[in-house]
C-alpha positions as a Python dict, from the first residue, in 0.01 Angstrom:
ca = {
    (1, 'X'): (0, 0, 0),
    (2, 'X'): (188, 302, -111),
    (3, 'X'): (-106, 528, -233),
    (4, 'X'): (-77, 877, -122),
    (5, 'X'): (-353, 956, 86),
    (6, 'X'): (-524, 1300, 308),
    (7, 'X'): (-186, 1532, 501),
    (8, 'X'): (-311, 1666, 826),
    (9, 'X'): (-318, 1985, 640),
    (10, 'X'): (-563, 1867, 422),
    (11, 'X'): (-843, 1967, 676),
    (12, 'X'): (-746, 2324, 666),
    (13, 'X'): (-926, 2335, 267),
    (14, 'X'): (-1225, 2431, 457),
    (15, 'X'): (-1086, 2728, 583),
    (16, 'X'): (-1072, 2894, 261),
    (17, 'X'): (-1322, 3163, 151),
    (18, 'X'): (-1525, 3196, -132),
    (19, 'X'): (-1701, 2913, -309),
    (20, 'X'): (-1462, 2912, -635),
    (21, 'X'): (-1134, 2956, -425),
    (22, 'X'): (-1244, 2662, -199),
    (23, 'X'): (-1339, 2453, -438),
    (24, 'X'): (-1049, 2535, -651),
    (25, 'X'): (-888, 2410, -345),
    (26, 'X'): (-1040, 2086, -314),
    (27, 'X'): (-976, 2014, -653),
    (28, 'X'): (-615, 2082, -669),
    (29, 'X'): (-534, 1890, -303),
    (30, 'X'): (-835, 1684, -267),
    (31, 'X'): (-971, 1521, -504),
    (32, 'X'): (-682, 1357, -666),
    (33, 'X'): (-621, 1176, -363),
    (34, 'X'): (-1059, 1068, -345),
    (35, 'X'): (-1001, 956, -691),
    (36, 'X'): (-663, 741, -579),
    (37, 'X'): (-886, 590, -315),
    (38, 'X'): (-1176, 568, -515),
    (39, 'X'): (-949, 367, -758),
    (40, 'X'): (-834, 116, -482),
    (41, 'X'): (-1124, 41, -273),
    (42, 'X'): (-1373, 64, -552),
    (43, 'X'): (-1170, -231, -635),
    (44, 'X'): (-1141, -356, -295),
    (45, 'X'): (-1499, -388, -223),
    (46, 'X'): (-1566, -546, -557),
    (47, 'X'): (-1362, -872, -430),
    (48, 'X'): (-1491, -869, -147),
    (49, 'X'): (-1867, -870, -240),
    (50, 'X'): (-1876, -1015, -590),
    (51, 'X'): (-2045, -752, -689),
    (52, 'X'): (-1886, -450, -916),
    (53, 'X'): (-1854, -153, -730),
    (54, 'X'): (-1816, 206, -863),
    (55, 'X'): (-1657, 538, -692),
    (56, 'X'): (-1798, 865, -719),
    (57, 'X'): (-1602, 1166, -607),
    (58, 'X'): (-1800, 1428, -491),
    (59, 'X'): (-1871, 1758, -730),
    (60, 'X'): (-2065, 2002, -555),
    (61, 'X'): (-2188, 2119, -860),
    (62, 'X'): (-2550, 2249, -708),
    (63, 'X'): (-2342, 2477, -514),
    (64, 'X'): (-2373, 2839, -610),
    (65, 'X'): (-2283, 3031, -321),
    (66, 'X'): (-2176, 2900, 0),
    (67, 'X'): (-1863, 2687, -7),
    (68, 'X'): (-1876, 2301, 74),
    (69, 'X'): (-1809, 2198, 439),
    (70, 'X'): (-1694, 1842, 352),
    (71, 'X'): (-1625, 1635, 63),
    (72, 'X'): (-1589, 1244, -39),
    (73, 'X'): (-1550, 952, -256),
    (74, 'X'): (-1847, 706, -223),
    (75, 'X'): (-1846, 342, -348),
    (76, 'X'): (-2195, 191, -533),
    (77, 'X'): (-2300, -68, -760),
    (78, 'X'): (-2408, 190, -1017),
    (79, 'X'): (-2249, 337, -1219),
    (80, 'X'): (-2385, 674, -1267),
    (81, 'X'): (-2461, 763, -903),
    (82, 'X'): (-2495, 619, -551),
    (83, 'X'): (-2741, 832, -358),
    (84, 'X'): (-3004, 577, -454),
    (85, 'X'): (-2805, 316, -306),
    (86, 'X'): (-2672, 178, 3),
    (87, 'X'): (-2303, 303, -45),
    (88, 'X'): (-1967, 339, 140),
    (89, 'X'): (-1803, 691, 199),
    (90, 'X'): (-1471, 832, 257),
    (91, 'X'): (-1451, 1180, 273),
    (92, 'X'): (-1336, 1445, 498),
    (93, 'X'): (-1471, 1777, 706),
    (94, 'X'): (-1220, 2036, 872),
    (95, 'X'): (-1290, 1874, 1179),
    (96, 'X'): (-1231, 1492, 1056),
    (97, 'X'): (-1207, 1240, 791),
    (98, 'X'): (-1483, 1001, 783),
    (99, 'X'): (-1530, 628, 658),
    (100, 'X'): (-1907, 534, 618),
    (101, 'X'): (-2184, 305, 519),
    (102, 'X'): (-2523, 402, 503),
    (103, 'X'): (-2828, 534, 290),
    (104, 'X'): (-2916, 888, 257),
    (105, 'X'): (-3273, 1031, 197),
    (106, 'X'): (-3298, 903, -225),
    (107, 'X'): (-3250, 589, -164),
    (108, 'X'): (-3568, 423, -236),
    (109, 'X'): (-3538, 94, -6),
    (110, 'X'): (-3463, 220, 270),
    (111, 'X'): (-3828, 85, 412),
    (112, 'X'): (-3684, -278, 354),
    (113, 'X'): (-3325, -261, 512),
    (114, 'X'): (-3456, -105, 854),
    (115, 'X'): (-3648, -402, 846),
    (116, 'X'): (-3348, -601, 785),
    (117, 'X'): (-3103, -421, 1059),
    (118, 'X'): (-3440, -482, 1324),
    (119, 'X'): (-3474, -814, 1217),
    (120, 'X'): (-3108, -834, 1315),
    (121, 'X'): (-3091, -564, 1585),
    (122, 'X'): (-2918, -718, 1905),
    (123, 'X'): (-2668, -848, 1668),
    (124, 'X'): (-2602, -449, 1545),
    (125, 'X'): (-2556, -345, 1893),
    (126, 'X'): (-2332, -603, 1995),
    (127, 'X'): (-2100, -612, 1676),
    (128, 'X'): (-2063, -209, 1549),
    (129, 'X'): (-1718, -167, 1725),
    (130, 'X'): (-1782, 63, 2010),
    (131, 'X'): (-1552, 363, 1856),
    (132, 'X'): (-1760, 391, 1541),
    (133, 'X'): (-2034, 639, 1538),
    (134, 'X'): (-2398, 670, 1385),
    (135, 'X'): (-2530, 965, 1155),
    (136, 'X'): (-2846, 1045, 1102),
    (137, 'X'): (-2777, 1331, 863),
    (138, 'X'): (-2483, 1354, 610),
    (139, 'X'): (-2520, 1721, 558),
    (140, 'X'): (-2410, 1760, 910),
    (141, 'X'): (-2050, 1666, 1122),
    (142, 'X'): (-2258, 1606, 1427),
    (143, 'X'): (-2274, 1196, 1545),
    (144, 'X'): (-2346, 945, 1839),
    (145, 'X'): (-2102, 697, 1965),
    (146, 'X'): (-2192, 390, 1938),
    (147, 'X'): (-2097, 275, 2305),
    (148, 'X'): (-2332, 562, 2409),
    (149, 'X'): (-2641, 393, 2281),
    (150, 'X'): (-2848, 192, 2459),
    (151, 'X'): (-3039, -65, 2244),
    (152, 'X'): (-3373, 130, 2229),
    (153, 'X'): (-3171, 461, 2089),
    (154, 'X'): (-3051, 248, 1784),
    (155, 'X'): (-3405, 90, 1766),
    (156, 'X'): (-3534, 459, 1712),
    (157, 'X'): (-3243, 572, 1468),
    (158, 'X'): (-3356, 249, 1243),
    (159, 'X'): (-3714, 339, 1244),
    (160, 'X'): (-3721, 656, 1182),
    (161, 'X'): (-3517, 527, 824),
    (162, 'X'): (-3812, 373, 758),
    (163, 'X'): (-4096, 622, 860),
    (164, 'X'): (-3932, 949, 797),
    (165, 'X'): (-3968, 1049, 404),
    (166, 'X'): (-3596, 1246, 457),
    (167, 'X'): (-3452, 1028, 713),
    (168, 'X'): (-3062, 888, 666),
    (169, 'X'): (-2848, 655, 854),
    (170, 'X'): (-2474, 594, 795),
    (171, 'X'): (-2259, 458, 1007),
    (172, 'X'): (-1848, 441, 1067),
    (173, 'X'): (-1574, 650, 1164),
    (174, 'X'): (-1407, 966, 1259),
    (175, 'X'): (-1059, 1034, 1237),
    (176, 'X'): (-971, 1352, 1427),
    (177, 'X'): (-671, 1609, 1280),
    (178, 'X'): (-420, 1480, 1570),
    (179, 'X'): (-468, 1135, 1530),
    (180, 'X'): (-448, 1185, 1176),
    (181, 'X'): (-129, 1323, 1194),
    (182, 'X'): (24, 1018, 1391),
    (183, 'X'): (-106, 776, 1094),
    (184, 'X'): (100, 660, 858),
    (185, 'X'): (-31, 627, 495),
    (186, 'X'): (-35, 245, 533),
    (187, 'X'): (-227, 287, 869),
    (188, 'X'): (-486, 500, 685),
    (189, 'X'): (-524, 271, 434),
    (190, 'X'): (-544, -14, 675),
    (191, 'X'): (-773, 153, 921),
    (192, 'X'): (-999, 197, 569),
    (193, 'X'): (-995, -164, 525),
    (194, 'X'): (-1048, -289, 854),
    (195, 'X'): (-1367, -39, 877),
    (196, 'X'): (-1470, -168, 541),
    (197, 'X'): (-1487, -522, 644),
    (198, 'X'): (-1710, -410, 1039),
    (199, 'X'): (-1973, -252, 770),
    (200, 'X'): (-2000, -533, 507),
    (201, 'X'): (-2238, -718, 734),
    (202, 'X'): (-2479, -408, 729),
    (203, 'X'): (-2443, -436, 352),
    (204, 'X'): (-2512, -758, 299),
    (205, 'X'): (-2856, -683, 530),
    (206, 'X'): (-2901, -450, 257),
    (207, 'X'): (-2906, -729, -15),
    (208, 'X'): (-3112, -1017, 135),
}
């Protein structure tokens, strides 16, 4: 593993002003190392799935005034998009990177894989590794730790997927700036993989 991953300066993109200097920004620093990883781990979770998986790097090409707060690569089975899909994440906000699964508000079966994750919800609580950290809103940096939840908070979280019309639910990691900084590239990258392989169960929930 010798791809070339985020710097700890990396973060400070989102400090910039002005949504055409910021995104110039992103596009010069960033996004050449989302497509590097989109490259390896689209790859990645194609092996490990069967399945053939396609990365996305984010565009933010509704935006017409106010910068972007965070930006990713995310990982689907489609080709031309993954917001109506379960999908993976990695991405990063000036306050963290981030490594996800989950389904935001377009995805049209959501209904069927909160069944799925209920169906299967003692074994959620007792298998999400205690330092990830639930989402219910990717437009926002704001999460609960899983070892904070009791049971009946996740139960909640996974209904309201299936009864609120603009509901979301990911699920994953945070990687502050400090800790960053003490990784290695190889520990990134590993730390990505390892992550990868704690969400494929909630995938495969998705895919009954």
């Amino acid at each position: 593993m010798t791809l070339q991953t985020f710097k700890s300066t990396d973060f400070e993109v989102f400090t910039v002003d002005g949504l055409e200097e910021r995104m110039s920004a992103i596009k010069t620093n960033i996004h050449p190392k989302l497509e590097a990883l989109g490259e390896q781990f689209a790859e990645y979770l194609s092996k490990q799935t069967d399945e053939n998986f396609f990365y996305h790097v984010a565009k933010h090409a509704r935006r017409k005034v106010n910068p972007p707060n965070d930006t990713w690569v995310a990982f689907s089975t489609n080709k031309r998009g993954y917001k109506m899909l379960p999908h993976f994440q990695i991405g990063l906000w000036g306050t963290h990177a981030f490594i996800y699964f989950g389904l935001i508000y377009e995805c049209p079966q959501k209904v069927e894989t909160a069944h799925a994750f209920l169906e299967h919800l003692n074994d959620l609580k007792t298998n999400i590794p205690n330092d990830f950290v639930w989402s219910i809103d990717h437009t926002k940096p704001s999460v609960k730790l899983h070892k904070t939840l009791e049971t009946e908070d996740l139960q909640k979280m996974i209904e309201r997927l299936a009864t609120v019309k603009k509901a979301e639910l990911l699920v994953g990691i945070h990687i502050s700036p400090e800790e960053f900084s003490a990784m290695t590239n190889e520990q990134f990258l590993a730390k990505i993989e390892s992550t990868m392989q704690s969400l494929l169960p909630l995938y495969a929930l998705c895919n009954r």
